[in-house]
PDB file of C-alpha atoms in Angstrom:
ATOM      1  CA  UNK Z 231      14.276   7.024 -26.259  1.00  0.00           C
ATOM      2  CA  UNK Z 232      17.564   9.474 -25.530  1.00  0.00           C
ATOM      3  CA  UNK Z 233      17.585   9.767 -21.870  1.00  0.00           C
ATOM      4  CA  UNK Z 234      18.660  12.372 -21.621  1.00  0.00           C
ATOM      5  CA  UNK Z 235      18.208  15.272 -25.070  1.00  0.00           C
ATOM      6  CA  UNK Z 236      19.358  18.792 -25.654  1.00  0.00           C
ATOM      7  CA  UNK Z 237      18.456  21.014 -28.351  1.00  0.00           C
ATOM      8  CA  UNK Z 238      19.830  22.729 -30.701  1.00  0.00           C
ATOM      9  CA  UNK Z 239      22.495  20.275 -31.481  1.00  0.00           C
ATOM     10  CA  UNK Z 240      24.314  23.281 -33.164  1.00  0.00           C
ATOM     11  CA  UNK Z 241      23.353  26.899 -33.150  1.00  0.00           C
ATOM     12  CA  UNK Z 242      25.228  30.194 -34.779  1.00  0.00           C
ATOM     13  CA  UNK Z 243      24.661  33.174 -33.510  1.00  0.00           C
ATOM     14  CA  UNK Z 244      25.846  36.990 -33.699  1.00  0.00           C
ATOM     15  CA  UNK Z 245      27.530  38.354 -30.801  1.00  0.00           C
ATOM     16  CA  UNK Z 246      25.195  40.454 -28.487  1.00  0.00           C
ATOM     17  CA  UNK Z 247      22.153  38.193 -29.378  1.00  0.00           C
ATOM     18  CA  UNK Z 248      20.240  36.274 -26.621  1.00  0.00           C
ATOM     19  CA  UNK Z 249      19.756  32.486 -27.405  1.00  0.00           C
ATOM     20  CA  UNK Z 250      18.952  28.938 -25.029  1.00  0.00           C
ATOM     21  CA  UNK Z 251      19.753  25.370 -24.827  1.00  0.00           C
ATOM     22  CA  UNK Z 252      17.460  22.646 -23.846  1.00  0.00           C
ATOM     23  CA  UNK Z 253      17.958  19.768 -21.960  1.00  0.00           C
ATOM     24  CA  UNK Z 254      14.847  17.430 -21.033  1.00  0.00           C
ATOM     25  CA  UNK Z 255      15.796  13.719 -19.294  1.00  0.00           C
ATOM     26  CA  UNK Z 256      13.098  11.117 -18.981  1.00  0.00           C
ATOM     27  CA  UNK Z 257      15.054   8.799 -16.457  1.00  0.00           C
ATOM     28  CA  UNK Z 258      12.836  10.894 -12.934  1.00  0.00           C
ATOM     29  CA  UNK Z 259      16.286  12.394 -11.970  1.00  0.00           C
ATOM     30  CA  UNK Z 260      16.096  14.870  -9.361  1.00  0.00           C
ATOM     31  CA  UNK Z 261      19.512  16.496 -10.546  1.00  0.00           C
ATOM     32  CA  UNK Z 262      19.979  18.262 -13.498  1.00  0.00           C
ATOM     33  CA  UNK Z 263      23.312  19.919 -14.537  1.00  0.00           C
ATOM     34  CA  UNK Z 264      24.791  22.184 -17.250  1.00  0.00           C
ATOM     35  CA  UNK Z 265      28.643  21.713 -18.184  1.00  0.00           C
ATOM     36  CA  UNK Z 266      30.743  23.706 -20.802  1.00  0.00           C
ATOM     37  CA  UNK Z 267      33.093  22.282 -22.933  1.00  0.00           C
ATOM     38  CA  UNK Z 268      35.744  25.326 -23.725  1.00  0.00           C
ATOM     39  CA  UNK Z 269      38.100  24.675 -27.119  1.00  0.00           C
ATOM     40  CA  UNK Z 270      40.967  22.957 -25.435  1.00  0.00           C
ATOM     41  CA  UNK Z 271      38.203  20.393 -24.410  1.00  0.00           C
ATOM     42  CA  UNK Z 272      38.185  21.310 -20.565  1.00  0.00           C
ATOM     43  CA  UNK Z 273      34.966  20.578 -18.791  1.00  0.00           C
ATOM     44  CA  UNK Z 274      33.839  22.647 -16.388  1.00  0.00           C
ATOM     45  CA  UNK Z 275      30.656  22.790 -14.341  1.00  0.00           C
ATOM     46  CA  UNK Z 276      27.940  25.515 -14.760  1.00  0.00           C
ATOM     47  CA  UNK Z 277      25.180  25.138 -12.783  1.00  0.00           C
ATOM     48  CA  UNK Z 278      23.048  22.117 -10.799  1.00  0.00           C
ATOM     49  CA  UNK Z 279      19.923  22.068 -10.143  1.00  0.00           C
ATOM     50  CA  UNK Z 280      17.865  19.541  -7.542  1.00  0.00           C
ATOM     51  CA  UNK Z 281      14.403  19.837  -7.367  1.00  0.00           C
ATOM     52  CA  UNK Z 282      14.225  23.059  -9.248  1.00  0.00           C
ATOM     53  CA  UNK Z 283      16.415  24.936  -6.774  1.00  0.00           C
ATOM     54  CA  UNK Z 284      19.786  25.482  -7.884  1.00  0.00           C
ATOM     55  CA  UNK Z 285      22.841  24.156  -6.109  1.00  0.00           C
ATOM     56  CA  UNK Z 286      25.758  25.109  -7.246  1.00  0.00           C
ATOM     57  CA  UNK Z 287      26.611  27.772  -9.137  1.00  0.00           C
ATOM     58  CA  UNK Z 288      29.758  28.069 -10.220  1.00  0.00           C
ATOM     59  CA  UNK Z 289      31.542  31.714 -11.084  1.00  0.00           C
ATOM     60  CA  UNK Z 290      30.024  32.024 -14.607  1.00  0.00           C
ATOM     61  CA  UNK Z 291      29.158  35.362 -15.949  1.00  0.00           C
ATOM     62  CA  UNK Z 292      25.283  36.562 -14.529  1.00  0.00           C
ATOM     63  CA  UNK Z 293      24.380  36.494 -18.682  1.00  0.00           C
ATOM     64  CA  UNK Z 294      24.383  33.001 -18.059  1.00  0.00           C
ATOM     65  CA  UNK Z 295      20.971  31.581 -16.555  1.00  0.00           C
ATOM     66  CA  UNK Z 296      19.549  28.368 -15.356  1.00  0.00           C
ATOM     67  CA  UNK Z 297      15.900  28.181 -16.030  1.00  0.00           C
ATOM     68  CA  UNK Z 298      14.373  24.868 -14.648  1.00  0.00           C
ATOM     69  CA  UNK Z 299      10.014  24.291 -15.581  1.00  0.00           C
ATOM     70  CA  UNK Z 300       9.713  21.180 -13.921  1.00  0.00           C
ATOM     71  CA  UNK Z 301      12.385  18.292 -12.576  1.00  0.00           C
ATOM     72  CA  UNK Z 302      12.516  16.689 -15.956  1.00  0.00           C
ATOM     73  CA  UNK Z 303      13.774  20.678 -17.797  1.00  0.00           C
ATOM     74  CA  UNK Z 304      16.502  22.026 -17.260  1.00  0.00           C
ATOM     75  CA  UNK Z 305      17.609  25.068 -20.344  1.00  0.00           C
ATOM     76  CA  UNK Z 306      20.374  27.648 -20.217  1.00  0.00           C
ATOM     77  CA  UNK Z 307      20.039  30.865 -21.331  1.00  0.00           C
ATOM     78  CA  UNK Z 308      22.657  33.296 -22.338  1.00  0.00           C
ATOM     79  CA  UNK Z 309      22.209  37.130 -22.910  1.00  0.00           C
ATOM     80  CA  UNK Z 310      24.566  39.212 -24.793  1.00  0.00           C
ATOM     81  CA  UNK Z 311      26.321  36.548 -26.358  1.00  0.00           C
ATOM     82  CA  UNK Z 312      30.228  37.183 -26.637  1.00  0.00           C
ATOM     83  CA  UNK Z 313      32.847  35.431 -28.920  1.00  0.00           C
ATOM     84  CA  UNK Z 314      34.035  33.431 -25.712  1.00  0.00           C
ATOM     85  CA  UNK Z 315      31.059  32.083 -25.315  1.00  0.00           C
ATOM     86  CA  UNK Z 316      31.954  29.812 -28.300  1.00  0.00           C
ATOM     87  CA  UNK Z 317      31.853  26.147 -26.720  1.00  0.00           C
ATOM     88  CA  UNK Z 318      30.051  22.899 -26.389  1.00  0.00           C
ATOM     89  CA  UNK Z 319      27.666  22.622 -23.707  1.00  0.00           C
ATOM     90  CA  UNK Z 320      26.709  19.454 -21.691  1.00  0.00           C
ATOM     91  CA  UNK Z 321      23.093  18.996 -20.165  1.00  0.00           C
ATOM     92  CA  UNK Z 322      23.388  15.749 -17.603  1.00  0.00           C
ATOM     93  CA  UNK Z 323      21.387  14.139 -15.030  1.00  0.00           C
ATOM     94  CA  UNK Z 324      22.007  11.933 -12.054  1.00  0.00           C
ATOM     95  CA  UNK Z 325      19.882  10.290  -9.357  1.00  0.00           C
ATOM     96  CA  UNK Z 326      20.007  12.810  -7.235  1.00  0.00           C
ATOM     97  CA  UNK Z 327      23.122  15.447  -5.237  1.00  0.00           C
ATOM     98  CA  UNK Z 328      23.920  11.860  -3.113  1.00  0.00           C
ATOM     99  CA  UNK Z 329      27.559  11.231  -4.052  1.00  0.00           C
ATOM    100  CA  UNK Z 330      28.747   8.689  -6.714  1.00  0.00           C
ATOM    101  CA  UNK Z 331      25.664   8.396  -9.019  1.00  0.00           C
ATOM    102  CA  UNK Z 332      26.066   7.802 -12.521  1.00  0.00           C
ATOM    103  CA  UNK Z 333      25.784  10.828 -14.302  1.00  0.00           C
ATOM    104  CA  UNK Z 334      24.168  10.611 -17.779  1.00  0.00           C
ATOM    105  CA  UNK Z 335      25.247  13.302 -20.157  1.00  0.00           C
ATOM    106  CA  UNK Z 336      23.447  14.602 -23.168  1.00  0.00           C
ATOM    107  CA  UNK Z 337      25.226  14.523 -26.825  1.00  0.00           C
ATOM    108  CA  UNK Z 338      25.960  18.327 -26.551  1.00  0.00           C
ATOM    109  CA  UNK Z 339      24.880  21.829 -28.005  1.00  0.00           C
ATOM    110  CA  UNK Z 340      27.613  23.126 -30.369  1.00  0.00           C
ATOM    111  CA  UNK Z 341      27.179  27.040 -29.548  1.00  0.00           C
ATOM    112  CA  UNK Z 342      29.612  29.455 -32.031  1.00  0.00           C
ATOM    113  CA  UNK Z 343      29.519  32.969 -31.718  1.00  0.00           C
ATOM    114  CA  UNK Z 344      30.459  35.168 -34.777  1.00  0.00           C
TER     115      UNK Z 344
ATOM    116  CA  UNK U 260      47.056  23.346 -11.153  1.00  0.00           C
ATOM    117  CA  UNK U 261      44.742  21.524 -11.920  1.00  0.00           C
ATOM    118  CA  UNK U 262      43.264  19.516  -9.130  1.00  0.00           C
ATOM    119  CA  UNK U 263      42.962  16.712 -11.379  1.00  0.00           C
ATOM    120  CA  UNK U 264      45.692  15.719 -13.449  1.00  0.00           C
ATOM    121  CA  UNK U 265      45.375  13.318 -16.197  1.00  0.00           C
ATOM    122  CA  UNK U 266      48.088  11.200 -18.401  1.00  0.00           C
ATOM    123  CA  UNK U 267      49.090  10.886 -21.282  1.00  0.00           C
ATOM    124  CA  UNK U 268      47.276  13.554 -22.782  1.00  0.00           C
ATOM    125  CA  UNK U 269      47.760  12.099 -26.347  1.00  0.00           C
ATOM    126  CA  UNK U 270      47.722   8.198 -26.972  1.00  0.00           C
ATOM    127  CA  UNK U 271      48.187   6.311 -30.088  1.00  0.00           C
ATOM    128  CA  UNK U 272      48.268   2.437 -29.937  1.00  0.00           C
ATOM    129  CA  UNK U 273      48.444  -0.253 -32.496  1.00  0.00           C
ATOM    130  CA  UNK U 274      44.853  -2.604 -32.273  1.00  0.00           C
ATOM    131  CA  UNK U 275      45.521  -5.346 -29.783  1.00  0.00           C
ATOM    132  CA  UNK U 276      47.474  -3.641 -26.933  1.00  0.00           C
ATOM    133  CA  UNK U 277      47.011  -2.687 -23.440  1.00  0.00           C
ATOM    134  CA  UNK U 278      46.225   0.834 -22.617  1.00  0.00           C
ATOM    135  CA  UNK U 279      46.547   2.547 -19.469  1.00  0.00           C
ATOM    136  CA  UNK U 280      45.683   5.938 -18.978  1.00  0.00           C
ATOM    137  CA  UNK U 281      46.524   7.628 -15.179  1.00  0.00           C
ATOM    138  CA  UNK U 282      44.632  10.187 -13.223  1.00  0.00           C
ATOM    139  CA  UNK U 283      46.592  11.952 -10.325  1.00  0.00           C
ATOM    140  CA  UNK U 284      43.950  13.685  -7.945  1.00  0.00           C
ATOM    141  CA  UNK U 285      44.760  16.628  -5.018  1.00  0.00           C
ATOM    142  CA  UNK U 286      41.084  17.031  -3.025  1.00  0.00           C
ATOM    143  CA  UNK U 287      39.262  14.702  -0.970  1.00  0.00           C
ATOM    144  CA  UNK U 288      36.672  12.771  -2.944  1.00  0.00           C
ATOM    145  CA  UNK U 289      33.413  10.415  -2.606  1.00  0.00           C
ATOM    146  CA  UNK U 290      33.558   9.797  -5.939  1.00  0.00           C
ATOM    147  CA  UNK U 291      35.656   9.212  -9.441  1.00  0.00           C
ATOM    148  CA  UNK U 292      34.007   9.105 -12.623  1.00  0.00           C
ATOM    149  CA  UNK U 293      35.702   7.745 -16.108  1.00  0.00           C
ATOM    150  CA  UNK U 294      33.894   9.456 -19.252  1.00  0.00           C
ATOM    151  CA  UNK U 295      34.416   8.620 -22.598  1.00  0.00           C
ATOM    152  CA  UNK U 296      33.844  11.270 -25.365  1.00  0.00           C
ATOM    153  CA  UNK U 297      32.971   9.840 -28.808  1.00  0.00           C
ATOM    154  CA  UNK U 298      34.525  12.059 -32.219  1.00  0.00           C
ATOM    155  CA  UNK U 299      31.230  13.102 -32.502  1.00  0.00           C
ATOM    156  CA  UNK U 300      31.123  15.194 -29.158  1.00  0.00           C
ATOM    157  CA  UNK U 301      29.238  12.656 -26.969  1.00  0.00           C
ATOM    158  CA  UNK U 302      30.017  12.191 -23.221  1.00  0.00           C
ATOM    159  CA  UNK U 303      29.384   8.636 -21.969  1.00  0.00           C
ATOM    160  CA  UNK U 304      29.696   7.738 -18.489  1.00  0.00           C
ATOM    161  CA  UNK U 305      31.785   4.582 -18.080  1.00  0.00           C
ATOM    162  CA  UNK U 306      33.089   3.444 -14.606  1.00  0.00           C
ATOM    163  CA  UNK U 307      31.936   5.536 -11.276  1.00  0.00           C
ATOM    164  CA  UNK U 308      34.632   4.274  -8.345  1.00  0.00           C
ATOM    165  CA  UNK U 309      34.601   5.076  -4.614  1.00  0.00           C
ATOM    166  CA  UNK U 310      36.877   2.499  -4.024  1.00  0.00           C
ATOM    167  CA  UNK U 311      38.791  -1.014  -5.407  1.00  0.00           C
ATOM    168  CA  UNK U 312      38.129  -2.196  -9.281  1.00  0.00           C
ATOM    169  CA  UNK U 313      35.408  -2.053 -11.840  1.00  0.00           C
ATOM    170  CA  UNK U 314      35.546  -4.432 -14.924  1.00  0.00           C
ATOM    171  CA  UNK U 315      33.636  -3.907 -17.756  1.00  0.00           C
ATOM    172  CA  UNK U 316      33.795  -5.877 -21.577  1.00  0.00           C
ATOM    173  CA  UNK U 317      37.574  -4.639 -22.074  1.00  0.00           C
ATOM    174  CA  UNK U 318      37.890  -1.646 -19.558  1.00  0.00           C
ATOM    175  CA  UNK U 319      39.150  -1.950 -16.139  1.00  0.00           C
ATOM    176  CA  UNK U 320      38.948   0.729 -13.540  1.00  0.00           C
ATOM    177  CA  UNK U 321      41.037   0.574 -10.457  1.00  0.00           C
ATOM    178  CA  UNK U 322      41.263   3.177  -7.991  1.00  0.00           C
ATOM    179  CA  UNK U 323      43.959   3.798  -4.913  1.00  0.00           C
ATOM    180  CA  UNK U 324      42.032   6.477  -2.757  1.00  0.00           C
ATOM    181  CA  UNK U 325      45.374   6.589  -0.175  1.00  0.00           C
ATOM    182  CA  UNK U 326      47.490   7.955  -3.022  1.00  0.00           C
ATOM    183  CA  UNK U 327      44.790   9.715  -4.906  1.00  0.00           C
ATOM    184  CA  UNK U 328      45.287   8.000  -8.074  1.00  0.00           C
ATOM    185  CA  UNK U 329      43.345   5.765 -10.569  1.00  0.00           C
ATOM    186  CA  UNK U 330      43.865   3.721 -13.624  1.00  0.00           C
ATOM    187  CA  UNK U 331      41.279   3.086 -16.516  1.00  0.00           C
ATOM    188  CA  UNK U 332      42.781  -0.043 -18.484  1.00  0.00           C
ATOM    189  CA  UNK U 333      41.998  -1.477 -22.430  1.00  0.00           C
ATOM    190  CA  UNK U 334      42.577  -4.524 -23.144  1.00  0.00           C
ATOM    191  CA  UNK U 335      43.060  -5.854 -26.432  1.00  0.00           C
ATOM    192  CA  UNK U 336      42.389  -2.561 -28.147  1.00  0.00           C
ATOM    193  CA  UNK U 337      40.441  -1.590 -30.937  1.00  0.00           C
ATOM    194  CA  UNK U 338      40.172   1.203 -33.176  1.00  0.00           C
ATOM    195  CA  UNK U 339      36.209   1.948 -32.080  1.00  0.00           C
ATOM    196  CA  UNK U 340      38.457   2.594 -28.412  1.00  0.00           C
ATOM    197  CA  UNK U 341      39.807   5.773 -30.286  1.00  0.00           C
ATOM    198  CA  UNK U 342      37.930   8.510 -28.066  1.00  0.00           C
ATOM    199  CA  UNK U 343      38.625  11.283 -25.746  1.00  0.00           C
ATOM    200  CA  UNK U 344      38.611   9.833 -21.788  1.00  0.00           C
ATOM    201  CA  UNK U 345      38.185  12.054 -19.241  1.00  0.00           C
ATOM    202  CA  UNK U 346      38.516  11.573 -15.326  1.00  0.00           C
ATOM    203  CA  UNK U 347      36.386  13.712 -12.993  1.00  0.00           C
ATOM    204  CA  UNK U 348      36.343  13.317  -9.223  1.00  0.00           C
ATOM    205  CA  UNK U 349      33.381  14.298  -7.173  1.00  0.00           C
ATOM    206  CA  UNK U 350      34.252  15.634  -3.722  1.00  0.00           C
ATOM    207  CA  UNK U 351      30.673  16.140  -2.547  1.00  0.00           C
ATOM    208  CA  UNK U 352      30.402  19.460  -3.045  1.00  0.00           C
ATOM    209  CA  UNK U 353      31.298  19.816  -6.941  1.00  0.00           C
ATOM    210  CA  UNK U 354      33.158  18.286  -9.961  1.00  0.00           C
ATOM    211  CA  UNK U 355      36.414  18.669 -11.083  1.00  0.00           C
ATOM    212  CA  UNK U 356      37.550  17.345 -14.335  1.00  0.00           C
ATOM    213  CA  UNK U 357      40.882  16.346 -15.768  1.00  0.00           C
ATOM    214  CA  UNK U 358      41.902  17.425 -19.087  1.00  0.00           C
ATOM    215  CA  UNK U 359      41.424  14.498 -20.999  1.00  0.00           C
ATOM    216  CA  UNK U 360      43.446  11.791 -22.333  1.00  0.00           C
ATOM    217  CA  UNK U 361      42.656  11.603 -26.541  1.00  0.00           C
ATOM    218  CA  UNK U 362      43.458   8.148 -27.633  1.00  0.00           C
ATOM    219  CA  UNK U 363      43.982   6.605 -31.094  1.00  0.00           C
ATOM    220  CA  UNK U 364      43.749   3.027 -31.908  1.00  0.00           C
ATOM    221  CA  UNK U 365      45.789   1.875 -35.547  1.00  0.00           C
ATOM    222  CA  UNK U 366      44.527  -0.761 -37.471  1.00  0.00           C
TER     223      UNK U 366
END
């Protein structure tokens, strides 16, 4: 079983439409994170979450919203989709906020905007 | 500038030699993570260092936490190496991540 899984794998979408990401891990994580991927291949962090509160939140535009179920969900939603939203966004999990745990990404959701 | 600085940023090698691929850091850190990123997109964790050396198969990780630098090593290269490797430092608060280093291994 993928520990942890994201869906859609790709996704197309007009600008101004509203669409999320999923990210489920199965390895009892209590930290869940969203990274984007921008098209010179920087990484940059979105959002944490532990325990379904968020932690960090990093200065990403308010369309942008963490939406956490349970410990094991974490799925991003985006309003109002614009062209810059165009990247490749990472779902990953660690052990929990304590410093130096592994971090396990997901294989990535490959959002363009048109 | 980035707080993390990574080199070379493009690699090509012939199979068989030894890589090395730098990362220069400027915060205080607990943590530095080595990721590999497949041609397909995926993100792989390899080494997580706090301090001293990490061997695994072929890849070595060292770190020097006084100078704020680390080293991820391949020995005896081999085209499946040919990936995107990114270094990332945690400082306990939040990530930063280095630009990536893209790597090709020749038959």
């Amino acid at each position: 079983d993928t520990a942890v899984s994201q869906t859609p794998k790709y996704l197309v979408t007009q600008m101004g439409n509203d669409k999320s990401i999923k990210c489920e891990q199965n390895l009892g994580h209590d930290t869940m994170y969203w990274y984007k991927q921008d098209s010179k291949k920087f990484l940059k962090i979105m959002f944490s979450y532990n325990n379904k509160e968020l932690i960090i939140n990093e200065t990403v535009p308010n369309r942008f919203s963490p939406k956490s179920p349970d410990k094991a969900h974490l799925n991003l939603h985006i309003n109002s989709l614009e062209l810059g939203d165009s990247a490749v966004y990472f779902c990953a999990s660690s052990q929990d906020l304590t410093s130096g745990n592994t971090i396990y990404f997901g294989e990535g959701s490959w959002l363009t905007v048109v | 500038k980035n707080e993390v600085e990574q080199s070379p940023q493009n690699l090509t090698a012939q199979e068989g030699e030894f890589i090395t691929i730098n990362c220069s850091y400027s915060v205080g850190i607990s943590a530095l993570h080595w990721l590999q990123q497949h041609p397909g997109g995926g993100i792989v964790s390899l080494f997580m260092l706090s301090s001293g050396k990490k061997k695994h198969g072929r890849l070595i990780a060292t770190i020097n936490i006084q100078e704020k630098h680390s080293s991820l090593h391949i020995t005896a290269s081999h085209p499946r190496d040919s990936a995107v490797y990114i270094c990332a430092v945690d400082t306990g608060n939040q990530f930063y991540f280095g630009t990536g280093t893209s790597l090709t291994v020749i038959p």
